[in-house]
PDB file of C-alpha atoms in Angstrom:
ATOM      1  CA  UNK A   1      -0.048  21.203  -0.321  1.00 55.00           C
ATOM      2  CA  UNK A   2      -0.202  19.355   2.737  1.00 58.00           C
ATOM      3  CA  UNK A   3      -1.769  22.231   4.688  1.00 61.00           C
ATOM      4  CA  UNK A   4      -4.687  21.665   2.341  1.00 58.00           C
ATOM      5  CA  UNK A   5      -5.051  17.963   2.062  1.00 55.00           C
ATOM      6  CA  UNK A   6      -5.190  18.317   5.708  1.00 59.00           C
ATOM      7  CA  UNK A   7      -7.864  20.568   5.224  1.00 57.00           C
ATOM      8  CA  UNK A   8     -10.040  18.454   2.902  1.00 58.00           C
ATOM      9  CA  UNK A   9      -9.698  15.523   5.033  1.00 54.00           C
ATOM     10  CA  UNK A  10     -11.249  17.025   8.038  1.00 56.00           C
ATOM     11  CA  UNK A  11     -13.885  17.891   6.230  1.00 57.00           C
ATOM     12  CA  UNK A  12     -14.412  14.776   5.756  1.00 51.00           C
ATOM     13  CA  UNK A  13     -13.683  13.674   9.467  1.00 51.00           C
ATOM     14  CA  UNK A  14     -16.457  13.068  12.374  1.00 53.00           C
ATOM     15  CA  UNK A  15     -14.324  14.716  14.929  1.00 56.00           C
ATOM     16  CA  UNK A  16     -11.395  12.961  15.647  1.00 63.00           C
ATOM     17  CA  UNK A  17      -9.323  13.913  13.439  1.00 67.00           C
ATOM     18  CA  UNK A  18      -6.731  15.435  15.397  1.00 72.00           C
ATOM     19  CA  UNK A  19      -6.158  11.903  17.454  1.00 70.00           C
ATOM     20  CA  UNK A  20      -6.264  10.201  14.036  1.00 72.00           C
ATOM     21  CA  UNK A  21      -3.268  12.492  12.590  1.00 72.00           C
ATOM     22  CA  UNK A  22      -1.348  11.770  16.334  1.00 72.00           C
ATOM     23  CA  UNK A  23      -1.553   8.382  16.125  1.00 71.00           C
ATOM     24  CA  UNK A  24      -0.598   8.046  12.329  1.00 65.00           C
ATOM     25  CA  UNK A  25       2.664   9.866  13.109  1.00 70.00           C
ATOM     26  CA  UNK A  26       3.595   7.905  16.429  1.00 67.00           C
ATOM     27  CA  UNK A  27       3.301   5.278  13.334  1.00 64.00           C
ATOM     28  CA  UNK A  28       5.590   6.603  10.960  1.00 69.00           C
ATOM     29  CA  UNK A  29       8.123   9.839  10.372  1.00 69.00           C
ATOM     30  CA  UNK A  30       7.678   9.435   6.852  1.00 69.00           C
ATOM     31  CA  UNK A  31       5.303  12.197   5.584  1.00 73.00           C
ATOM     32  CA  UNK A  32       4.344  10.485   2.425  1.00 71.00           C
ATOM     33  CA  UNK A  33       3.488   7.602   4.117  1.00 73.00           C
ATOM     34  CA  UNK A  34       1.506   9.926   6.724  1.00 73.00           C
ATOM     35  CA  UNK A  35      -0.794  11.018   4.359  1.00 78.00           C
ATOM     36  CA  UNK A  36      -1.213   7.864   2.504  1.00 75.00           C
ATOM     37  CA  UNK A  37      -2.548   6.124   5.773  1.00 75.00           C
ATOM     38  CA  UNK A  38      -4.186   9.384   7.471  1.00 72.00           C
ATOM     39  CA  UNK A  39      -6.153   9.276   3.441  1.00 77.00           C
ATOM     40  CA  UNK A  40      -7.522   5.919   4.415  1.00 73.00           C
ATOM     41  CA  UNK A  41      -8.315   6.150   7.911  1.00 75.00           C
ATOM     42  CA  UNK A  42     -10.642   9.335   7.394  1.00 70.00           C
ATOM     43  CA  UNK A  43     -11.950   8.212   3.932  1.00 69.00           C
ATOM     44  CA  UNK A  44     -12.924   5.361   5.674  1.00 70.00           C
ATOM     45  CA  UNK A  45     -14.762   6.246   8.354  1.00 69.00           C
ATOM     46  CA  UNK A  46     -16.640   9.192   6.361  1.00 67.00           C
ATOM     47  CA  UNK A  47     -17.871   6.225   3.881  1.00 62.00           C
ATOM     48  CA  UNK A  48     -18.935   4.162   7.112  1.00 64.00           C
ATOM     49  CA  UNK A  49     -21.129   7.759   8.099  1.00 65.00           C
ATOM     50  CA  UNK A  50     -22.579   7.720   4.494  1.00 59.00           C
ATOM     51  CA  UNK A  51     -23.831   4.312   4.339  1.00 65.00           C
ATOM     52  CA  UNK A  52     -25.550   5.025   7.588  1.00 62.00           C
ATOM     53  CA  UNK A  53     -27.565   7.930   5.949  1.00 61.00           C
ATOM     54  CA  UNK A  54     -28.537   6.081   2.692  1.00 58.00           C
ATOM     55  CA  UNK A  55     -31.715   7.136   3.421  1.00 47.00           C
ATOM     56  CA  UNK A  56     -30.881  10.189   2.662  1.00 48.00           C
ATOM     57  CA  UNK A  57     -31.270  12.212  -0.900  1.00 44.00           C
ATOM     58  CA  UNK A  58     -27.863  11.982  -3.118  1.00 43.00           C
ATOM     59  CA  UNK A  59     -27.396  16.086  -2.643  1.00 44.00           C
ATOM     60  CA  UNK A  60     -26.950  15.367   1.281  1.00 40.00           C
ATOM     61  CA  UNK A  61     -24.502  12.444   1.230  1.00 38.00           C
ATOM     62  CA  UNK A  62     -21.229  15.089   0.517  1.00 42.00           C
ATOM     63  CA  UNK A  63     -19.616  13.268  -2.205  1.00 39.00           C
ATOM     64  CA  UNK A  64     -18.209  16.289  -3.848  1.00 37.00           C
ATOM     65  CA  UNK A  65     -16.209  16.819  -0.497  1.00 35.00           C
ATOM     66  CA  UNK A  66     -14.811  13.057  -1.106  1.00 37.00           C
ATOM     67  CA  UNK A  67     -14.054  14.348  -4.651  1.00 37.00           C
ATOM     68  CA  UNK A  68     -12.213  17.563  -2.860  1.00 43.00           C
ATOM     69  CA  UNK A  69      -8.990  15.182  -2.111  1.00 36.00           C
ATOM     70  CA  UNK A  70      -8.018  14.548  -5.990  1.00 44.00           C
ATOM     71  CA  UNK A  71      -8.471  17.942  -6.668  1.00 47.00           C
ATOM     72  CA  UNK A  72      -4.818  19.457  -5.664  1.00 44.00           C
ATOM     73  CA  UNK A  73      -3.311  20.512  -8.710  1.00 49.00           C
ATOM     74  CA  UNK A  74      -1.188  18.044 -10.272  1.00 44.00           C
ATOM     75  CA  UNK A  75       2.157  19.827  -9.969  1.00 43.00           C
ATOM     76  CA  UNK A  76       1.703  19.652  -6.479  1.00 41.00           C
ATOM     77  CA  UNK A  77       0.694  15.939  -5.699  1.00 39.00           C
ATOM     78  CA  UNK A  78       3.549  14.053  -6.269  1.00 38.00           C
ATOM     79  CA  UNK A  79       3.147  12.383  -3.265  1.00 36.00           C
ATOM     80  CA  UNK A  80       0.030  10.648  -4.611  1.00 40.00           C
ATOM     81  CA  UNK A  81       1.708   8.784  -7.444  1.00 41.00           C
ATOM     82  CA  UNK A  82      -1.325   8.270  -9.667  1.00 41.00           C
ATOM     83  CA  UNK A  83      -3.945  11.159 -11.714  1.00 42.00           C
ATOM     84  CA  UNK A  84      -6.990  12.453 -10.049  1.00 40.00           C
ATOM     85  CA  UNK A  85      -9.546   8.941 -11.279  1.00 44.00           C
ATOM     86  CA  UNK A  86      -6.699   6.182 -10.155  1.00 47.00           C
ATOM     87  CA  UNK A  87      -7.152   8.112  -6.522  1.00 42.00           C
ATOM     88  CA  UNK A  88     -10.396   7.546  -6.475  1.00 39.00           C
ATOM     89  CA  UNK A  89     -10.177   4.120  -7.627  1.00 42.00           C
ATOM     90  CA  UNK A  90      -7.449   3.407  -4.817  1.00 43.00           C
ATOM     91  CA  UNK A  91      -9.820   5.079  -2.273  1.00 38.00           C
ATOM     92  CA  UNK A  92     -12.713   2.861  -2.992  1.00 39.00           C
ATOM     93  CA  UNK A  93     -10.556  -0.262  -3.135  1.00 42.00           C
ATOM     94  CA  UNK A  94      -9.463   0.372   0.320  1.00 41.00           C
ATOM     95  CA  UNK A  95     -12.963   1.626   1.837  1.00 37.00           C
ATOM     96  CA  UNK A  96     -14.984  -1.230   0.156  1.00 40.00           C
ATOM     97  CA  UNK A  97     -17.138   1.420  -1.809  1.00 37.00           C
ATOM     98  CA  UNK A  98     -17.385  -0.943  -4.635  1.00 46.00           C
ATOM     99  CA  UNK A  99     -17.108  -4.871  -4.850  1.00 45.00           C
ATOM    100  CA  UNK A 100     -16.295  -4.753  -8.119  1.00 50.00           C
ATOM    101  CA  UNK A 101     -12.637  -2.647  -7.437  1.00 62.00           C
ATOM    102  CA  UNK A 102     -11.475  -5.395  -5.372  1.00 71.00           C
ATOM    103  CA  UNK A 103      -7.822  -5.952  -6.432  1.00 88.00           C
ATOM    104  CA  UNK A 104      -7.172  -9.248  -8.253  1.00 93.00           C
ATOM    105  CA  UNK A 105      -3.991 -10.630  -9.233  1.00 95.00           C
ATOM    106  CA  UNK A 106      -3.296 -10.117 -12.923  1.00 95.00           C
ATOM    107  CA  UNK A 107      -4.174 -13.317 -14.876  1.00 96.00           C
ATOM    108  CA  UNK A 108      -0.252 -12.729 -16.739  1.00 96.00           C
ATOM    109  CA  UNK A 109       1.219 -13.144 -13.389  1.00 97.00           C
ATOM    110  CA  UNK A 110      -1.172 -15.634 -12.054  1.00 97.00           C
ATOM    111  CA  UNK A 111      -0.241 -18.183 -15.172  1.00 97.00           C
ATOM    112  CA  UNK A 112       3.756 -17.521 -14.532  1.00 97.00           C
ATOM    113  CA  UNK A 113       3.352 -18.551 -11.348  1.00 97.00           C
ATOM    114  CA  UNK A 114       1.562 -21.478 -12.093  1.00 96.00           C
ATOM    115  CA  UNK A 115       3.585 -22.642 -15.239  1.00 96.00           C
ATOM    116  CA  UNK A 116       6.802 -22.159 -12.320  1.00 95.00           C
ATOM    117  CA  UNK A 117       5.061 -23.593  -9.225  1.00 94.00           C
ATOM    118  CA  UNK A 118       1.552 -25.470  -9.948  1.00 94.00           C
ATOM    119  CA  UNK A 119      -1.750 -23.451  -8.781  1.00 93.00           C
ATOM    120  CA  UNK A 120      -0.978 -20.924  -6.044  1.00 94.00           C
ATOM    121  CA  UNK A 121      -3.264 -18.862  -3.968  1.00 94.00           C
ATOM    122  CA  UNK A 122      -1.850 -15.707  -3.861  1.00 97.00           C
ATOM    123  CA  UNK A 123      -2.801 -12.962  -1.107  1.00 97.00           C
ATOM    124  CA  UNK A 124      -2.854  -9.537  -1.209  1.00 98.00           C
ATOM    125  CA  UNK A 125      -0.363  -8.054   1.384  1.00 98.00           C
ATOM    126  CA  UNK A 126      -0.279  -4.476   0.594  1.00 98.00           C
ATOM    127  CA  UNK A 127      -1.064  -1.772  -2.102  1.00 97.00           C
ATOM    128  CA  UNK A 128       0.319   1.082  -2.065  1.00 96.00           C
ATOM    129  CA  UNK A 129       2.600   4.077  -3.616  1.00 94.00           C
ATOM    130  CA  UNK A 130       6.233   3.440  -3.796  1.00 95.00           C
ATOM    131  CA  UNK A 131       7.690   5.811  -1.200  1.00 93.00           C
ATOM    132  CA  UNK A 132      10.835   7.810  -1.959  1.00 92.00           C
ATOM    133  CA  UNK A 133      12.469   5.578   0.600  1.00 94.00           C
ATOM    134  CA  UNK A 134      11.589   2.491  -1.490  1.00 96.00           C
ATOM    135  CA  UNK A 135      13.745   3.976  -4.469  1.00 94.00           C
ATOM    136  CA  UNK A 136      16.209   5.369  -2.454  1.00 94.00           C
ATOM    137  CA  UNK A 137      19.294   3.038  -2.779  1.00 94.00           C
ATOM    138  CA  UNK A 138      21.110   3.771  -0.042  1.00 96.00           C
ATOM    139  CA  UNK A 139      18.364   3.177   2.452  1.00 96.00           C
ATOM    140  CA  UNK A 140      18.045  -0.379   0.290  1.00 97.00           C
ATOM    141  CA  UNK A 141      14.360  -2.246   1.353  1.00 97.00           C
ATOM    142  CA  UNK A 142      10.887  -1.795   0.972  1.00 98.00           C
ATOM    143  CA  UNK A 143       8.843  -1.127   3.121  1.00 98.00           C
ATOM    144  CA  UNK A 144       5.380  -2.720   4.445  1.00 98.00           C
ATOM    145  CA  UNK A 145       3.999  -0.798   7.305  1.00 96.00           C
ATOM    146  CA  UNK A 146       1.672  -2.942   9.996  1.00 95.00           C
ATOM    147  CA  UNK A 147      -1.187  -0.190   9.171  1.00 94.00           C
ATOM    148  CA  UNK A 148      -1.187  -0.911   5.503  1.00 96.00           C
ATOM    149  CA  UNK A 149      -1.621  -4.487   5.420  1.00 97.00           C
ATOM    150  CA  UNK A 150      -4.542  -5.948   4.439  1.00 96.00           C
ATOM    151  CA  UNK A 151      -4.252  -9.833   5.194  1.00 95.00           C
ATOM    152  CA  UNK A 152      -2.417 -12.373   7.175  1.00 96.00           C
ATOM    153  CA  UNK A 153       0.869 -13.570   5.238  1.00 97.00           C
ATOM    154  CA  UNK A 154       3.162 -15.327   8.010  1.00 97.00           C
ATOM    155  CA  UNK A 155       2.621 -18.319   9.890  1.00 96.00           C
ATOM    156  CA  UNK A 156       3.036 -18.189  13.484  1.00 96.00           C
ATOM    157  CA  UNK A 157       6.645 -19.379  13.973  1.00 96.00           C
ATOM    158  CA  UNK A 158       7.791 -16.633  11.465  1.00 97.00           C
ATOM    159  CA  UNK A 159       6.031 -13.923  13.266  1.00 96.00           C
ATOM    160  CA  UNK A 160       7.832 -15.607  16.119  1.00 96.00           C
ATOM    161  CA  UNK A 161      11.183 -15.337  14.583  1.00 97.00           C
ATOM    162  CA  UNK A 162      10.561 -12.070  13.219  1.00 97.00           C
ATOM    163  CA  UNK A 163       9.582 -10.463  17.074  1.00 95.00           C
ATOM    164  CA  UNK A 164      13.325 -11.717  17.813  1.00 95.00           C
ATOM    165  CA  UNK A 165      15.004  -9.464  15.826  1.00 94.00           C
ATOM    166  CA  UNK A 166      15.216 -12.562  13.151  1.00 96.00           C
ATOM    167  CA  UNK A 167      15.040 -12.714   9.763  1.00 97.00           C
ATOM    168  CA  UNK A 168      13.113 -14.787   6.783  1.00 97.00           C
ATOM    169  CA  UNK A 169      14.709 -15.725   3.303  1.00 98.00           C
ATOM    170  CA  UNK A 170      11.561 -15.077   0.604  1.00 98.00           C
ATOM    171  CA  UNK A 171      11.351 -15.134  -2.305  1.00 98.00           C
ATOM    172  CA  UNK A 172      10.176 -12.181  -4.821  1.00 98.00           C
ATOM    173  CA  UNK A 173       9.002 -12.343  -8.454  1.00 98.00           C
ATOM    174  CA  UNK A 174       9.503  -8.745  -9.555  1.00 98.00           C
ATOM    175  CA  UNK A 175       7.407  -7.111 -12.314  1.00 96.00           C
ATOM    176  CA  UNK A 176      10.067  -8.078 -15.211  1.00 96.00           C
ATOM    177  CA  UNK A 177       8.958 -11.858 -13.641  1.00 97.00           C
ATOM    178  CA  UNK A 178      12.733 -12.017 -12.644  1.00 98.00           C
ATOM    179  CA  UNK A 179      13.116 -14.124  -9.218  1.00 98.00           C
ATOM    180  CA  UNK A 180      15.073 -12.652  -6.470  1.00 98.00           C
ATOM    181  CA  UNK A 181      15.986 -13.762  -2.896  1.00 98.00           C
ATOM    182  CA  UNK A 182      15.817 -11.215  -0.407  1.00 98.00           C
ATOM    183  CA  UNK A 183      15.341 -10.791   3.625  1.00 98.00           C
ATOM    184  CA  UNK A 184      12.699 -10.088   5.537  1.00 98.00           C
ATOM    185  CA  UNK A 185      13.045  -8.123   8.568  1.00 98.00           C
ATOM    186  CA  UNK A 186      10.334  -6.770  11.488  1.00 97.00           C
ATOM    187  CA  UNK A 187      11.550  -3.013  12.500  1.00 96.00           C
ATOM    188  CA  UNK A 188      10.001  -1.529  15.461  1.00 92.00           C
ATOM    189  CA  UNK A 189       9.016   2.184  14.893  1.00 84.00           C
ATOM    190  CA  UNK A 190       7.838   4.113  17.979  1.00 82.00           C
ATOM    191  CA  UNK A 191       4.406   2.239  19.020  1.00 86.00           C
ATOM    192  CA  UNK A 192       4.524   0.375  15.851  1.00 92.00           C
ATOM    193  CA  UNK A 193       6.806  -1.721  13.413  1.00 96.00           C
ATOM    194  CA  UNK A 194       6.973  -2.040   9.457  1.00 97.00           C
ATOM    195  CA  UNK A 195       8.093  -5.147   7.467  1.00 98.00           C
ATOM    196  CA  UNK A 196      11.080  -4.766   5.286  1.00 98.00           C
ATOM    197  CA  UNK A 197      12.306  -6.376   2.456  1.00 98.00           C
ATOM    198  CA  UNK A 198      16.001  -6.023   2.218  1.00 97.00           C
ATOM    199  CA  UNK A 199      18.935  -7.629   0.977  1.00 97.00           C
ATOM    200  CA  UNK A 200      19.492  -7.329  -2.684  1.00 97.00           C
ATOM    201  CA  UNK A 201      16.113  -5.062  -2.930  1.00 97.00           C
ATOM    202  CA  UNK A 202      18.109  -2.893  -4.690  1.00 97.00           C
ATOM    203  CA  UNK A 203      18.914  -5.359  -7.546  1.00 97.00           C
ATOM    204  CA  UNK A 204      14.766  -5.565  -7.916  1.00 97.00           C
ATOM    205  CA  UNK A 205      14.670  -1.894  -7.763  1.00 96.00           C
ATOM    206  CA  UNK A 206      17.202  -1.329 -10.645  1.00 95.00           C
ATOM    207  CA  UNK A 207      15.671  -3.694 -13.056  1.00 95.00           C
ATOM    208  CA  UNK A 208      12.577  -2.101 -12.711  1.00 95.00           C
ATOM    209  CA  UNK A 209      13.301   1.610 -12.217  1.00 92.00           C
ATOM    210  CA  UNK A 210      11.557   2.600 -15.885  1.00 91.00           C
ATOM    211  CA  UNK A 211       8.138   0.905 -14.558  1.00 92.00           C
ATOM    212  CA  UNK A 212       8.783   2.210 -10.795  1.00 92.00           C
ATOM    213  CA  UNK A 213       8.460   5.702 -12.288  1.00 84.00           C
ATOM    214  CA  UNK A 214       5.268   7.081 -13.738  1.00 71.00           C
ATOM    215  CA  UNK A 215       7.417   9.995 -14.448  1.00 72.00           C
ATOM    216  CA  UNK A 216      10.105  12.304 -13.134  1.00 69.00           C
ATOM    217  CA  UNK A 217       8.540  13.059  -9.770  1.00 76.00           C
ATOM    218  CA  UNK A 218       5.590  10.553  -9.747  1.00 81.00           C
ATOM    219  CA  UNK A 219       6.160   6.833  -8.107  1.00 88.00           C
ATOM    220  CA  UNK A 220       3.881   3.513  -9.380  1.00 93.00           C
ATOM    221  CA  UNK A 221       1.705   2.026  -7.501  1.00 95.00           C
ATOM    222  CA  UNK A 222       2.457  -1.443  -6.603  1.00 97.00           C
ATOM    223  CA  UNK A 223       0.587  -4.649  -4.943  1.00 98.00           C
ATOM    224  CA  UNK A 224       2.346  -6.947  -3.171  1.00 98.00           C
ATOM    225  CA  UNK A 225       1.114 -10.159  -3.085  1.00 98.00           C
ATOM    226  CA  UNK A 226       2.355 -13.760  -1.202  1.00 98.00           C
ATOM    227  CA  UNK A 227       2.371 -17.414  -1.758  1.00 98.00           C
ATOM    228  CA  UNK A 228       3.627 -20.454  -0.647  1.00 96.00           C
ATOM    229  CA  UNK A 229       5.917 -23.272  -2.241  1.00 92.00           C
ATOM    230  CA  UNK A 230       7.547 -26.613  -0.949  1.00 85.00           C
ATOM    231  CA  UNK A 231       4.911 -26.080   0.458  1.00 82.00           C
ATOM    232  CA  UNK A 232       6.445 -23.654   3.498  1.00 88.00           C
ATOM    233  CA  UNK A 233       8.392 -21.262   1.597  1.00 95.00           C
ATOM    234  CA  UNK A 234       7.239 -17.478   1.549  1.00 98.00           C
ATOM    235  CA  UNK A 235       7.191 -16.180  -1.535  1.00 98.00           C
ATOM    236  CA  UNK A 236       6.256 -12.543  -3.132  1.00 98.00           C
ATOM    237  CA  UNK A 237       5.312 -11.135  -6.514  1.00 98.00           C
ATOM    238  CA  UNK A 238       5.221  -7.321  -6.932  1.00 98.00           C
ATOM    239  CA  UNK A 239       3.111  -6.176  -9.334  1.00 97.00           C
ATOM    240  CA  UNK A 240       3.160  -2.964 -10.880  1.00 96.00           C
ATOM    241  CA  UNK A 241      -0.740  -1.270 -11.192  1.00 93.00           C
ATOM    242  CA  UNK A 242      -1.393  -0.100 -14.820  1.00 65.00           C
TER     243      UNK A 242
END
């Protein structure tokens, strides 16, 4: 399966796809996570080719080779954690194919937070698949890696405290709108570093295993997002994407 998702995506590549697959895995050992952010990368930069040949006639642009990714049989995709037309949807909420697909918080979770907090302006740190290693309880944390995040969430003196081995108490409002206090930790990985939310993860995990699971081998897809309160204090609600 990963022989031919390989395949599909450098048919979608300009060329440099072989440095693009290096770098991804001097980012991360973990293979789901490989593909995940080697997806993005060369989606990306064949939708940035397309929009320079608009000019051209619909039959030349090589959307059915964009297509080609959701096609691996279902039994054998696990690793992408949502059917064949949520891919697609994730694909062009990370390329920017549509305006329209930009995540938004749900309005449910906006209004707890506001009934708990006043209004909040909540950011979107990261979307992405749970990982095997996010449900695995003996590793504990989840994960945020530095390649999938999509907007500034710390202020200055945490990043600080973070680059000296330090960590942050946050706050997380888990999908079941339960409130949790966990740790958040900056580990270095080869050339790069993830964020991790540790600490009583686990707890967060187990209350929300039946809506962490699509099914028996398929993992949600979750968004991340932060706030502040107090007004410094960090703050996270995970939100499970229907």
């Amino acid at each position: 399966m990963a022989a031919r998702l390989q395949k599909s995506l450098r048919d979608l590549d300009d060329g440099s796809f072989d440095a693009i697959l290096k770098r991804v895995e001097q980012v991360t050992e973990n293979k789901e996570e490989q593909m995940e952010e080697l997806t993005k990368i060369v989606v990306k930069n064949f939708v940035n080719k397309v929009r320079m040949r608009r000019s051209r006639s619909p039959g030349e642009l090589g959307v059915g080779v964009l297509l080609n990714i959701a096609n691996v049989p279902r039994k054998k995709r696990s690793w992408m954690g949502v059917s064949k037309r949520q891919k697609v949807r994730n694909i062009n909420n990370t390329t920017g194919l549509n305006s329209s697909d930009i995540p938004t918080p749900p309005e449910e979770l906006v209004e707890h937070i506001k009934n708990m907090y006043g209004p909040q302006q909540l950011v979107l740190v990261i979307e992405k698949n749970l990982a095997h290693s996010d449900l695995n309880s003996h590793q504990g944390r989840f994960s945020i890696p530095r390649l999938q995040v999509r907007a500034k969430f710390l202020e200055p003196d945490e990043k600080h405290k973070l680059k000296k081995s330090q960590s942050i108490d946050v706050t997380i409002i888990d999908p079941s709108f339960e409130e949790t206090t966990l740790t958040l930790k900056r580990w270095r990985m080869n050339k790069t570093f993830s964020y991790m939310l540790c600490g009583k993860w686990n707890e967060v995990k187990g209350r929300n295993a039946e809506a962490f699971k699509v099914n028996a081998k398929t993992h949600a897809v979750v968004q991340l997002w932060s706030f502040r309160r107090n007004p410094s204090r960090l703050c996270f609600a995970l939100n499970v994407v229907a």
